[in-house]
Coordinates of C-alpha atoms and ligand atoms in Angstrom, one line a residue:
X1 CA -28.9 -0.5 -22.3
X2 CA -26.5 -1.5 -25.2
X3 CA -27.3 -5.2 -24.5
X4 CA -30.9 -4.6 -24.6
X5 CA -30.9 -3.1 -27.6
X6 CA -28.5 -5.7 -29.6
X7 CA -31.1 -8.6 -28.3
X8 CA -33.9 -6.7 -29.5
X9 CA -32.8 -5.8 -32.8
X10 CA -31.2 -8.7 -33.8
X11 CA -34.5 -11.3 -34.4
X12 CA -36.1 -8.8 -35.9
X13 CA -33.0 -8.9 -38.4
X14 CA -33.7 -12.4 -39.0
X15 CA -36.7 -12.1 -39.6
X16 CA -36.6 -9.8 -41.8
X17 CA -33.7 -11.6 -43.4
X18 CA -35.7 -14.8 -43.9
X19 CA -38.7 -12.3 -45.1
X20 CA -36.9 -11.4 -48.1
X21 CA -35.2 -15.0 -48.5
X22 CA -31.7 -14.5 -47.0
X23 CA -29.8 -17.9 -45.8
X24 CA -29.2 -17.0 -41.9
X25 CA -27.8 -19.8 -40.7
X26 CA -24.3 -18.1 -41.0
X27 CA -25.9 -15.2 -38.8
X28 CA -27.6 -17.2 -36.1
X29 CA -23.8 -19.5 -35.8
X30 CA -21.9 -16.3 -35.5
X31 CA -23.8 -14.8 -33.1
X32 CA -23.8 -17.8 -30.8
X33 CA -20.0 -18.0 -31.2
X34 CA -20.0 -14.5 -30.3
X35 CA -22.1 -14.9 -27.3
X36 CA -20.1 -17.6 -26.2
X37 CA -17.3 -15.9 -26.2
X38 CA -18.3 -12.9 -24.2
X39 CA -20.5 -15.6 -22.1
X40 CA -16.6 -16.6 -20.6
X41 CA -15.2 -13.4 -20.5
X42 CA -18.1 -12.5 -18.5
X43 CA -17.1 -15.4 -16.4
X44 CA -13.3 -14.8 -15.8
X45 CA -14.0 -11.2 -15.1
X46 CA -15.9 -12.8 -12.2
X47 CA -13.7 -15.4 -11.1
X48 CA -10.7 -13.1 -10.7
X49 CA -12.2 -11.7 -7.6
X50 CA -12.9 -14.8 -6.2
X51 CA -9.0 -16.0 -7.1
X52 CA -7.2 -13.3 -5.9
X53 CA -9.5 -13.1 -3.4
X54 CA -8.8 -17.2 -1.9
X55 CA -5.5 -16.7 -1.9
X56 CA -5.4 -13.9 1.1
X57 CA -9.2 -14.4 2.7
X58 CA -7.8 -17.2 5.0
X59 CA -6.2 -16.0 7.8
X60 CA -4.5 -19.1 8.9
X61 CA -2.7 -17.1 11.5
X62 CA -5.4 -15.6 12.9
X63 CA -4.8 -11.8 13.8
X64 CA -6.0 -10.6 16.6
X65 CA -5.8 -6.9 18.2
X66 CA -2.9 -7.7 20.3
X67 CA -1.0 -8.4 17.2
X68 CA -1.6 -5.1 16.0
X69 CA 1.3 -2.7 17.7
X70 CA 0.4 0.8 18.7
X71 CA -3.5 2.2 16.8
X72 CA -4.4 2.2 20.2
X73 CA -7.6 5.1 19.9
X74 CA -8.3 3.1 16.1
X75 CA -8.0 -0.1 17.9
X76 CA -10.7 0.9 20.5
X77 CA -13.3 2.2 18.1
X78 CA -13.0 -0.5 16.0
X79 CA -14.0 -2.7 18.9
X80 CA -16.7 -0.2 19.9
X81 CA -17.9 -0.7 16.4
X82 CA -17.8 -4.1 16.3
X83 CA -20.1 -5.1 19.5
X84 CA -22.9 -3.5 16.9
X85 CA -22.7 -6.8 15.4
X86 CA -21.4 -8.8 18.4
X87 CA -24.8 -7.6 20.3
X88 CA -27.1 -7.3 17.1
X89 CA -30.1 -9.2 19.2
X90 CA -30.0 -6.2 21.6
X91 CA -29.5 -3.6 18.7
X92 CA -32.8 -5.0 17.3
X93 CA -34.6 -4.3 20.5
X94 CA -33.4 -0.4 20.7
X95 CA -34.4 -0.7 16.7
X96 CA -31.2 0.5 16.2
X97 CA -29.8 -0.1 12.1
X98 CA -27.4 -2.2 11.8
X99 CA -24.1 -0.7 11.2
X100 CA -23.2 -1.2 7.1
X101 CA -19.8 -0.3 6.9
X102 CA -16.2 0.7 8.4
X103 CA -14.3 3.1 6.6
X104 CA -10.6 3.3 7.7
X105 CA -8.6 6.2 6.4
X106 CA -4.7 6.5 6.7
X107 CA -1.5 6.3 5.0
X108 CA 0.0 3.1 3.1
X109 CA 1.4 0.1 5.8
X110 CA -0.1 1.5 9.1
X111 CA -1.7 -1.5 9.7
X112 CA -5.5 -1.1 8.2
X113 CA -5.7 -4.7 6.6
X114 CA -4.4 -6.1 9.9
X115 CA -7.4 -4.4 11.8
X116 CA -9.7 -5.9 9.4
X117 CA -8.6 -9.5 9.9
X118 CA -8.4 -8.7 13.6
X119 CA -12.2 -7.6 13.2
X120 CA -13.5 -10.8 11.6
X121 CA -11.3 -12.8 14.7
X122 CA -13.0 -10.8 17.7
X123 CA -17.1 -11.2 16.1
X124 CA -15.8 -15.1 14.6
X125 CA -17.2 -13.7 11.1
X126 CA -16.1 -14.8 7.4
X127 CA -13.6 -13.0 6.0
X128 CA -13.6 -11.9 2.9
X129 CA -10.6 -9.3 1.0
X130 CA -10.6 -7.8 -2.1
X131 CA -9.0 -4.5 -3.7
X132 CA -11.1 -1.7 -5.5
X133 CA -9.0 -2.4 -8.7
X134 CA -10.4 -5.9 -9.4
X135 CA -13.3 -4.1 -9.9
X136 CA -12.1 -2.4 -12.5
X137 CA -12.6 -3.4 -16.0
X138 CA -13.2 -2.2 -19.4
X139 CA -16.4 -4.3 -20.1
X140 CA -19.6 -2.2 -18.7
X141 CA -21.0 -5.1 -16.2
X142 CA -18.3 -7.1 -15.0
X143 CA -17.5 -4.6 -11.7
X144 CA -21.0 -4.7 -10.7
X145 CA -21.2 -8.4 -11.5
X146 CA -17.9 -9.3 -9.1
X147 CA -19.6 -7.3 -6.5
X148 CA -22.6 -9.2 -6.5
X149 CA -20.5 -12.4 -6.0
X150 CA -18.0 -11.1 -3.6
X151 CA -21.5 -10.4 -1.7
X152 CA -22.8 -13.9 -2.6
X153 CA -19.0 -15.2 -1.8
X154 CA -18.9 -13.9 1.7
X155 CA -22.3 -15.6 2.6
X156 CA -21.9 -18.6 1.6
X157 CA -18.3 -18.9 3.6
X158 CA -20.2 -18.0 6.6
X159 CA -22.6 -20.3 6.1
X160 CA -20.1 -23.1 5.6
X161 CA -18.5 -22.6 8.8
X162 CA -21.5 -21.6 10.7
X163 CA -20.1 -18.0 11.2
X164 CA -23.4 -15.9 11.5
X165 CA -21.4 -13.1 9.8
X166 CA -19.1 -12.3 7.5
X167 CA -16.8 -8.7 6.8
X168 CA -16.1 -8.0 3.9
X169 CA -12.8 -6.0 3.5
X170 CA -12.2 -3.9 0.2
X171 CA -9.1 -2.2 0.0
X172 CA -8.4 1.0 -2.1
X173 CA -12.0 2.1 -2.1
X174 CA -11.3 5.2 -3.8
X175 CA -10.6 3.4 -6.7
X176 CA -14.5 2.0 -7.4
X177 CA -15.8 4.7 -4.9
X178 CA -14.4 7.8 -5.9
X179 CA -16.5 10.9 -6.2
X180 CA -18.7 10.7 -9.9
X181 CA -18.3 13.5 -12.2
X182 CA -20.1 14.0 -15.3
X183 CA -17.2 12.8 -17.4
X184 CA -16.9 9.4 -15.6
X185 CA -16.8 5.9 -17.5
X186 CA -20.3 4.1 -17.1
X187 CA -18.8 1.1 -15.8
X188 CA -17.5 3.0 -12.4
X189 CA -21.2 4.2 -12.1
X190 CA -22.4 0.9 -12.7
X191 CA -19.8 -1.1 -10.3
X192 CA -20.2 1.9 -7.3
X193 CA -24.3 1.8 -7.8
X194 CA -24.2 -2.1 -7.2
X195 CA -22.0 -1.6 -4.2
X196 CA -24.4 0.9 -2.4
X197 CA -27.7 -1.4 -3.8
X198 CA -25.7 -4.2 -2.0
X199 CA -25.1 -2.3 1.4
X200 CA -28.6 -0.7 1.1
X201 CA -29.7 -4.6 1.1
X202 CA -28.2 -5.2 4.9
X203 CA -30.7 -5.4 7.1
X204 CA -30.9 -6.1 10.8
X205 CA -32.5 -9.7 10.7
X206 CA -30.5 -10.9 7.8
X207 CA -28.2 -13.9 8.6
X208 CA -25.3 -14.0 8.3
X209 CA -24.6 -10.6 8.6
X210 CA -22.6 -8.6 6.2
X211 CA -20.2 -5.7 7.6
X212 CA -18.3 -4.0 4.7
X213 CA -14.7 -2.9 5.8
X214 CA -12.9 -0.7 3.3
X215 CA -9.4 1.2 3.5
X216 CA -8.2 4.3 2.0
X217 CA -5.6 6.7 1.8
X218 CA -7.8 8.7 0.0
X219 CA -11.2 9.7 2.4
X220 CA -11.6 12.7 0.3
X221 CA -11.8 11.4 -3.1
X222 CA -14.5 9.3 -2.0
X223 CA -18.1 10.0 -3.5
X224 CA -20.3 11.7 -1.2
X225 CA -22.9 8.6 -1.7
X226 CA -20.7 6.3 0.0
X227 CA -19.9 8.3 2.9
X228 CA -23.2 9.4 3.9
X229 CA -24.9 8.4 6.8
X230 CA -26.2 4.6 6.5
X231 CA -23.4 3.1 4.4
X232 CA -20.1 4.0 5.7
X233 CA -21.1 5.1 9.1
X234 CA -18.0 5.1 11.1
X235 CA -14.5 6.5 9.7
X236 CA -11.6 5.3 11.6
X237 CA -8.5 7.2 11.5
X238 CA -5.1 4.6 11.4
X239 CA -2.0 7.0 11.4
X240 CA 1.1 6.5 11.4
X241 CA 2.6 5.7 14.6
X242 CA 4.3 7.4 17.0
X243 CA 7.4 6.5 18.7
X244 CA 5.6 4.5 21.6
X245 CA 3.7 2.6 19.1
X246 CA 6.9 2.4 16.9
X247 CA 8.5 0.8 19.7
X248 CA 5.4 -1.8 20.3
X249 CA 5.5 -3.0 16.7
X250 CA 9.3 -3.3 16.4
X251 CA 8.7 -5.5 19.5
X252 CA 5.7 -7.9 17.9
X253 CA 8.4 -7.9 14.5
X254 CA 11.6 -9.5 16.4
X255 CA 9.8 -12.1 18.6
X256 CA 11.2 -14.9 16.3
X257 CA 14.0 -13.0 15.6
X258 CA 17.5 -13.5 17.7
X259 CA 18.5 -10.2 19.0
X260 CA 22.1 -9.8 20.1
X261 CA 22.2 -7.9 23.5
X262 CA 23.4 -4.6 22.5
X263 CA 20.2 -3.9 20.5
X264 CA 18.1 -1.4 21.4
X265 CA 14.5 -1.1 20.5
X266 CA 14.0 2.3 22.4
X267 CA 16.6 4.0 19.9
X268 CA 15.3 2.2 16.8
X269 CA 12.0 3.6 17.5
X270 CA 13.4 6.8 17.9
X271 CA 15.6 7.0 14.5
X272 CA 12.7 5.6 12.9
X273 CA 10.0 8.8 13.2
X274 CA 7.6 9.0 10.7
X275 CA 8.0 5.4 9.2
X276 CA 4.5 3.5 8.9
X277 CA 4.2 -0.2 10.6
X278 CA 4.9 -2.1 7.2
X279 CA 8.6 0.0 6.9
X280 CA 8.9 -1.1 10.7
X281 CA 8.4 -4.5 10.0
X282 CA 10.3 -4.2 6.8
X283 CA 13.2 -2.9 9.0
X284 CA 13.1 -5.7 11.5
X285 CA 13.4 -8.1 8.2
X286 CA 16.1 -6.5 6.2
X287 CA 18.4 -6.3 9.9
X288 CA 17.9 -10.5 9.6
X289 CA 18.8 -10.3 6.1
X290 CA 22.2 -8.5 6.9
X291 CA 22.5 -10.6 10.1
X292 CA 22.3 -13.6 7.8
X293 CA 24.2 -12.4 5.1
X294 CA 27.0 -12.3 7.1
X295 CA 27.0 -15.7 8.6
X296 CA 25.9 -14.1 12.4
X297 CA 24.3 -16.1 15.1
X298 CA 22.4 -12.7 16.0
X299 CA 20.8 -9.4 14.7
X300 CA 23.4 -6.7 16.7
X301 CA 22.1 -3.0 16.6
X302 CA 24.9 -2.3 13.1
X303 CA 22.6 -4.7 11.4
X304 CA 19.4 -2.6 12.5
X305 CA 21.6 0.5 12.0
X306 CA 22.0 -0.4 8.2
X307 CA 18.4 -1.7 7.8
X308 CA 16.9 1.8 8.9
X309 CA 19.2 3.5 6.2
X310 CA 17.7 0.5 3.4
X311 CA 14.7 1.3 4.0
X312 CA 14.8 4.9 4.3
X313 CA 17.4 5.7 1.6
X314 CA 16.6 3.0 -0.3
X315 CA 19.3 0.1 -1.6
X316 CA 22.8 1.3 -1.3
X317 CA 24.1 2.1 -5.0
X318 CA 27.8 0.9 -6.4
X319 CA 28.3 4.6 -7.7
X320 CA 32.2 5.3 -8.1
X321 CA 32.8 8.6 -7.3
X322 CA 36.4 10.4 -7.1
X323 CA 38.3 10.7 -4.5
X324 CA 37.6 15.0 -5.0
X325 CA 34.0 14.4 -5.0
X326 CA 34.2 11.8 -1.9
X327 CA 35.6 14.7 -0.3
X328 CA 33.5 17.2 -0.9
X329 CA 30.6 15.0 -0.2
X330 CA 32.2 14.5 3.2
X331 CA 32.7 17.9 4.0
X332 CA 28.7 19.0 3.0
X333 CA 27.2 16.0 5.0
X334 CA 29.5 17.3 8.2
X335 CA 28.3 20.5 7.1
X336 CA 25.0 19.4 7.8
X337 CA 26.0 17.3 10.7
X338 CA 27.7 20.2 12.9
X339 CA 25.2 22.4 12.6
X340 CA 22.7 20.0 13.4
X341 CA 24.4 18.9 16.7
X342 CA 25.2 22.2 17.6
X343 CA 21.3 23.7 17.1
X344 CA 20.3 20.3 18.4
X345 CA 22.5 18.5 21.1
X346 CA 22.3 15.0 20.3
X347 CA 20.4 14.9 17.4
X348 CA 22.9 13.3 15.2
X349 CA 22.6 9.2 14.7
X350 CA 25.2 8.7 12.1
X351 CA 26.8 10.2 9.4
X352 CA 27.4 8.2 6.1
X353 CA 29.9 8.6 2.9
X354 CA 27.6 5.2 1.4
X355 CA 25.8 6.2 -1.5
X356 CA 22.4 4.7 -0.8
X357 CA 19.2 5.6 -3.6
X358 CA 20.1 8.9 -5.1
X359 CA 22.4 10.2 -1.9
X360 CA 26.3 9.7 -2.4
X361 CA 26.1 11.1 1.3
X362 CA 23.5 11.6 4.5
X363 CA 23.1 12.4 7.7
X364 CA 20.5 10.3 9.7
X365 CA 18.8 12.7 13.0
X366 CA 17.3 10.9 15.2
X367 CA 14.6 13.5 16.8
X368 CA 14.9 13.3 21.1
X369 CA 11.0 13.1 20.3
X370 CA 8.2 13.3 18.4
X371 CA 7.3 16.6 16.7
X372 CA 4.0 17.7 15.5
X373 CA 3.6 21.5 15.8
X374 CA 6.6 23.7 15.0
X375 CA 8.0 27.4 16.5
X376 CA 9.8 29.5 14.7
X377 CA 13.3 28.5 16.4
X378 CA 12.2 24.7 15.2
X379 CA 12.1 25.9 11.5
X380 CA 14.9 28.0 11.6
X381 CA 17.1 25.0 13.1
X382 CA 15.8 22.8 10.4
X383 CA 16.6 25.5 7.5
X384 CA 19.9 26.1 9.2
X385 CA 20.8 22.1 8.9
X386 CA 19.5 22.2 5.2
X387 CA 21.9 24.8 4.4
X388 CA 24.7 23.3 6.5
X389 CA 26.0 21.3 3.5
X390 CA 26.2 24.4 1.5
X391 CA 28.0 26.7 3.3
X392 CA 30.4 24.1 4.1
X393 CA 31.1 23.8 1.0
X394 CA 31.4 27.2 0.8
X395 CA 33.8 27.6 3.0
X396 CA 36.6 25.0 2.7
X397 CA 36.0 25.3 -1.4
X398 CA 35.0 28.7 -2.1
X399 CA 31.8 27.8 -3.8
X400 CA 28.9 25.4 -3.9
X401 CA 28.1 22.3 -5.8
X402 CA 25.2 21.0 -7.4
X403 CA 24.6 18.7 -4.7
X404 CA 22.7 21.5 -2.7
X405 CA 19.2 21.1 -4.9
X406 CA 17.5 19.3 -2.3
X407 CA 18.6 21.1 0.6
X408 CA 17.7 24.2 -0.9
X409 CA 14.2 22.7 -2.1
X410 CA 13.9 22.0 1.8
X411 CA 15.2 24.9 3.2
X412 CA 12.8 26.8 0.7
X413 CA 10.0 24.9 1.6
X414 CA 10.7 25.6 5.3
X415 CA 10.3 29.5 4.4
X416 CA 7.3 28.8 2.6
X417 CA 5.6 27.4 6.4
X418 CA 6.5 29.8 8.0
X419 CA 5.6 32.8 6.0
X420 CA 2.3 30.8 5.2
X421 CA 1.5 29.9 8.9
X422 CA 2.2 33.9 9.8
X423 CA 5.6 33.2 11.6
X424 CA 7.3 35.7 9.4
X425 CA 7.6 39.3 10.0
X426 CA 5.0 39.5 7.2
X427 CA 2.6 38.6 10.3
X428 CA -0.6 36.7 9.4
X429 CA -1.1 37.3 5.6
X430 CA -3.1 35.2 2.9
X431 CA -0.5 34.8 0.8
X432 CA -1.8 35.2 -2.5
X433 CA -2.6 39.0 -1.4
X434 CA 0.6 39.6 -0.6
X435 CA 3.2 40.9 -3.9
X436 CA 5.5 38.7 -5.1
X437 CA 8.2 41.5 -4.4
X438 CA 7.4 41.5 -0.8
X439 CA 7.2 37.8 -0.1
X440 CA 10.8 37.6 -2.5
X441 CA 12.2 39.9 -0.1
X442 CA 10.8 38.4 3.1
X443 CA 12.2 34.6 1.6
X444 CA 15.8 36.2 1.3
X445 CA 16.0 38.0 4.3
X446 CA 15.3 34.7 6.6
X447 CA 17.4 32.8 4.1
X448 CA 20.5 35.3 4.1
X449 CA 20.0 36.1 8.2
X450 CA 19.9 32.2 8.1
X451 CA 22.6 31.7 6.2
X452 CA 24.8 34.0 7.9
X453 CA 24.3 32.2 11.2
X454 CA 25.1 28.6 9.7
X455 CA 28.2 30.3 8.5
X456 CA 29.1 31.8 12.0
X457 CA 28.6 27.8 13.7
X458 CA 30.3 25.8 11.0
X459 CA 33.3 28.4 11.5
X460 CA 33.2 28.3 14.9
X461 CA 33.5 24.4 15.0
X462 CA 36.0 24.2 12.1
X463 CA 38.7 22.0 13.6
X464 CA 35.3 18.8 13.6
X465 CA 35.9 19.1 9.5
X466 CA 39.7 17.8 9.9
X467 CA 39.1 14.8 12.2
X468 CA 35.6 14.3 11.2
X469 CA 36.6 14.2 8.1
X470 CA 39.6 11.7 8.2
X471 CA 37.8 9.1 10.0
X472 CA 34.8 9.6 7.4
X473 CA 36.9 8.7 4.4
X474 CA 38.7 5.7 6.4
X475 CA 35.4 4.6 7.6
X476 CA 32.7 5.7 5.6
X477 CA 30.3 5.7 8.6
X478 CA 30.5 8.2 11.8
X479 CA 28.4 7.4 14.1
X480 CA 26.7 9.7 16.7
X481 CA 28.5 9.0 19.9
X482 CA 31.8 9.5 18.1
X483 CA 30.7 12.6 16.1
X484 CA 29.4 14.4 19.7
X485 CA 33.3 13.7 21.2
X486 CA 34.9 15.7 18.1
X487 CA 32.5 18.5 18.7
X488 CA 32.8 18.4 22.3
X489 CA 36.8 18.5 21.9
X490 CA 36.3 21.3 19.5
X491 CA 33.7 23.3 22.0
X492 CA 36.7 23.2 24.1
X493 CA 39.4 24.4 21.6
X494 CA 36.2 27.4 20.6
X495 CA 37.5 29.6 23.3
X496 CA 37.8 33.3 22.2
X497 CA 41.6 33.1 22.5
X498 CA 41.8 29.9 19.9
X499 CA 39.1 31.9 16.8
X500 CA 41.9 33.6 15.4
X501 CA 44.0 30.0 15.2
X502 CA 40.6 28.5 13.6
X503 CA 40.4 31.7 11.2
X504 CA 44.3 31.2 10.4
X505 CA 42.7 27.7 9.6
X506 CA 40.4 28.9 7.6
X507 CA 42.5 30.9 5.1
X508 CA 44.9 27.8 5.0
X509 CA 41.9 25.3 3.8
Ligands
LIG1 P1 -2.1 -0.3 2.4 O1 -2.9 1.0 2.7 O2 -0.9 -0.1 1.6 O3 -3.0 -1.4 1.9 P2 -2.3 -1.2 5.1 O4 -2.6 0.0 6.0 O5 -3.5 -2.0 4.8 O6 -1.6 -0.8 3.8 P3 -1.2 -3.5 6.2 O7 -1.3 -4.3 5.0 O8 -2.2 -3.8 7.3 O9 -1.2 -2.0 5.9 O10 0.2 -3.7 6.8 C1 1.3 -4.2 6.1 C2 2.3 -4.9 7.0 O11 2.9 -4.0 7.9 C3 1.6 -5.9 8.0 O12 1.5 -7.1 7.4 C4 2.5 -5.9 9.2 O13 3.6 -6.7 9.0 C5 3.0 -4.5 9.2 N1 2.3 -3.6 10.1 C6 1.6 -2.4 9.7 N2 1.1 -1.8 10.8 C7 1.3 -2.6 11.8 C8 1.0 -2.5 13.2 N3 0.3 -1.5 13.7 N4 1.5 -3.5 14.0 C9 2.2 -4.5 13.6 N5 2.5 -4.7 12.3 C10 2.1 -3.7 11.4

């Protein structure tokens, strides 16, 4: 509209500039200069698309399902999806519409962008890539324009290699696509409209075909336009994996690696619960790195071992600490570490004294199996390992340490579940009905019955904290095997007859 009304005014300027005898030749050069000048911007804003775009639209390695480890269910409805435009002559016989647009919908790294390369390889189409941020810009236009060639882009490249279609695969949708409020900048209107006139455009008989393939973490920011029936007509849900498919992608990620023999994939797929495909494959590359950093022919299971912790703890940090606090830090991992074992047989992977991201300390549990719906035992277990670190501390120093926060945040947040999922004694409440006095009290009392019992373990299996502890210091890594034949030795020495040596133990600490 703005542009409309600038051309229209301004040769009526002009001429009424010349009516009363003005000189515009200044005007007339200055606004071509300026017209120029927004003529390229124009342009740029265009070309980035197609720039960023080249440099990942080219699968050279082309990526087909089998290369995508695990997705199994999203695999197959992708497929399913896809014969719509393998078989398009026989869709146009039913008088079926062709189908517009793929939404997938999942967390960061599960493997959505892989799917849409596989897509174009199984129907031979054009593929195209682009993010909703390049279509982001402050000049009202230049989204809608970089649609319009991304459109233009992906037919042409079809054409050129006599592909009959052509997906087109926009990642972060949300960010062009997200649900229109009243206070929204024109230009996200504007780029979102020219999206949906673009897939409105798709007909059955066009050639090539266009199928629009867009990714999101974020299906329910969307606008309700895009998601409606006739634009993005199939959602496909890529989670994260679970340990079968963990153990499927760790395998596609160390076929050009050389494995030593004592590594396990089985176990890495187990310590590794709730990591997406990308931190798999990051895992599988930073065990390499290690391998290579210290001169070895082969990746052994201690270079996977540490690569888990990179990536879940983040880079390990050169933080001095003192000798004191390395203690104590010691003692409140173990904390954690016994009771975990003891609620959990075998749950324990390792136990680490290496700072790594903001942890001087950590225990890494490595679940028998997957877990998706929770009891009440489950949470307790869980709030009784967060507060394992505390009450250790507790009891070999007399007090805690600021290095509780997080457990306590976790322990808290445990509570929360289960009073909000009705597995409290407050029974199935809405919680905002319930007084704050009575849900305070209800937190405490599982937190102090809790606490009491994690008191009762850790001081049963005190005699773990002195040899546990020594070869913690010396070491700085205890893995599980070892940890399990301390606290076997000490189930052994936890007879009644021995708790009054261990309380004797106790007062002497
Ligand atoms: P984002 O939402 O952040 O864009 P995404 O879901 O599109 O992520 P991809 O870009 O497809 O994730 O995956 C990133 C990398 O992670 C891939 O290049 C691949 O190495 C690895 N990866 C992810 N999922 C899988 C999988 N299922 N099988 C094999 N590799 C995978």
């Amino acid at each position: 509209m703005g542009k409309e009304i600038l051309f229209g005014t301004f040769p009526v300027l002009i001429v009424f500039l010349v009516f009363i005898g003005v000189n515009v030749a200044p005007f007339i050069i200055a606004a071509l200069v300026l017209s120029l000048l927004m003529f390229v911007i124009m342009r740029q804003g265009g070309m980035s698309v197609t720039q960023k775009k080249t440099s990942v639209d080219t699968p050279k390695t082309q990526i087909k399902f089998n290369d995508i480890g695990g997705q199994e269910r999203a695999k197959k409805e992708l497929r399913e999806a896809l014969d719509f435009l393998i078989h398009k002559d026989t869709l146009k016989k039913y008088g079926i519409r062709p189908l517009k647009g793929i939404l997938l919908t999942g967390p960061p790294g599960t493997g959505k962008t892989l799917m849409a390369k596989a897509a174009a390889n199984y129907t031979n189409s054009a593929f195209i890539a682009a993010s909703g941020s390049q279509f982001v810009e402050m000049y009202v236009g230049v989204g809608a324009q970089r649609i319009r060639d991304l459109f233009k882009e992906a037919k042409q490249k079809a054409e050129k290699n006599n592909q009959d279609s052509a997906i087109i695969f926009i990642d972060e949708i949300d960010v062009l696509g997200g649900k229109r409020e009243g206070s929204q900048h024109r230009e996200y209107d504007q780029t979102l409209n020219q999206l949906l006139t673009e897939m409105d455009g798709i007909t059955t008989s066009e050639n090539p075909r266009i199928l629009i393939v867009a990714a999101t973490n974020r299906a329910d920011m969307l606008d309700d336009a895009l998601i409606r029936p006739g634009r993005f007509d199939r959602q496909i849900v890529v989670d994260l994996p679970d340990k079968k498919a963990r153990k499927q992608i760790l395998e596609i990620h160390v076929k050009n690696k050389p494995l030593a023999d004592d590594v396990d994939i089985d176990a890495i797929a187990r310590d590794t619960f709730n990591f997406s495909g990308a931190q798999l494959e990051s895992v599988t590359n930073e065990a390499a790195i290690y391998a290579f950093r210290e001169n070895s022919t082969e990746i052994t299971q201690r270079h996977f071992s540490h690569a888990i912790d990179k990536v879940m703890m983040g880079e390990q940090t050169d933080r001095e600490s003192t000798a004191e606090e390395r203690e104590r830090v010691a003692n409140h991992e173990l904390g954690h570490a016994i009771v975990s074992e003891v609620v959990r047989p075998l749950s324990v992977s390792q136990v680490s004294l290496r700072p790594r991201g903001q942890a001087l300390g950590y225990v890494r549990q490595s679940p028998q199996q997957d877990r998706y719906l929770y009891t009440v035992e489950n949470l307790e277990q869980q709030i009784m390992i967060a507060l394992g670190g505390a009450v250790a501390e507790e009891i070999i120093y007399g007090g805690r340490s600021t290095g509780s926060r997080n457990d306590f945040e976790q322990a808290l947040h445990l509570v929360n579940t289960m009073i909000d999922t009705g597995l409290s004694r407050l029974g199935i409440v809405k919680v905002d009905m319930v007084s704050r006095e009575a849900l305070h009290e209800e937190r405490q009392r599982i937190l102090n019955e809790l606490l009491e019992e994690t008191r009762a373990v850790l001081r049963s299996f005190f005699p773990v904290f002195k040899h546990a502890l020594d070869h913690l210091l010396r070491e700085e890594v205890l893995n599980g095997d070892e940890f399990r034949a301390m606290i076997a030795n000490a189930k052994n020495m936890v007879k009644k007859d021995n708790l009054e040596k261990i309380d004797t133990q106790l007062l002497n600490a």
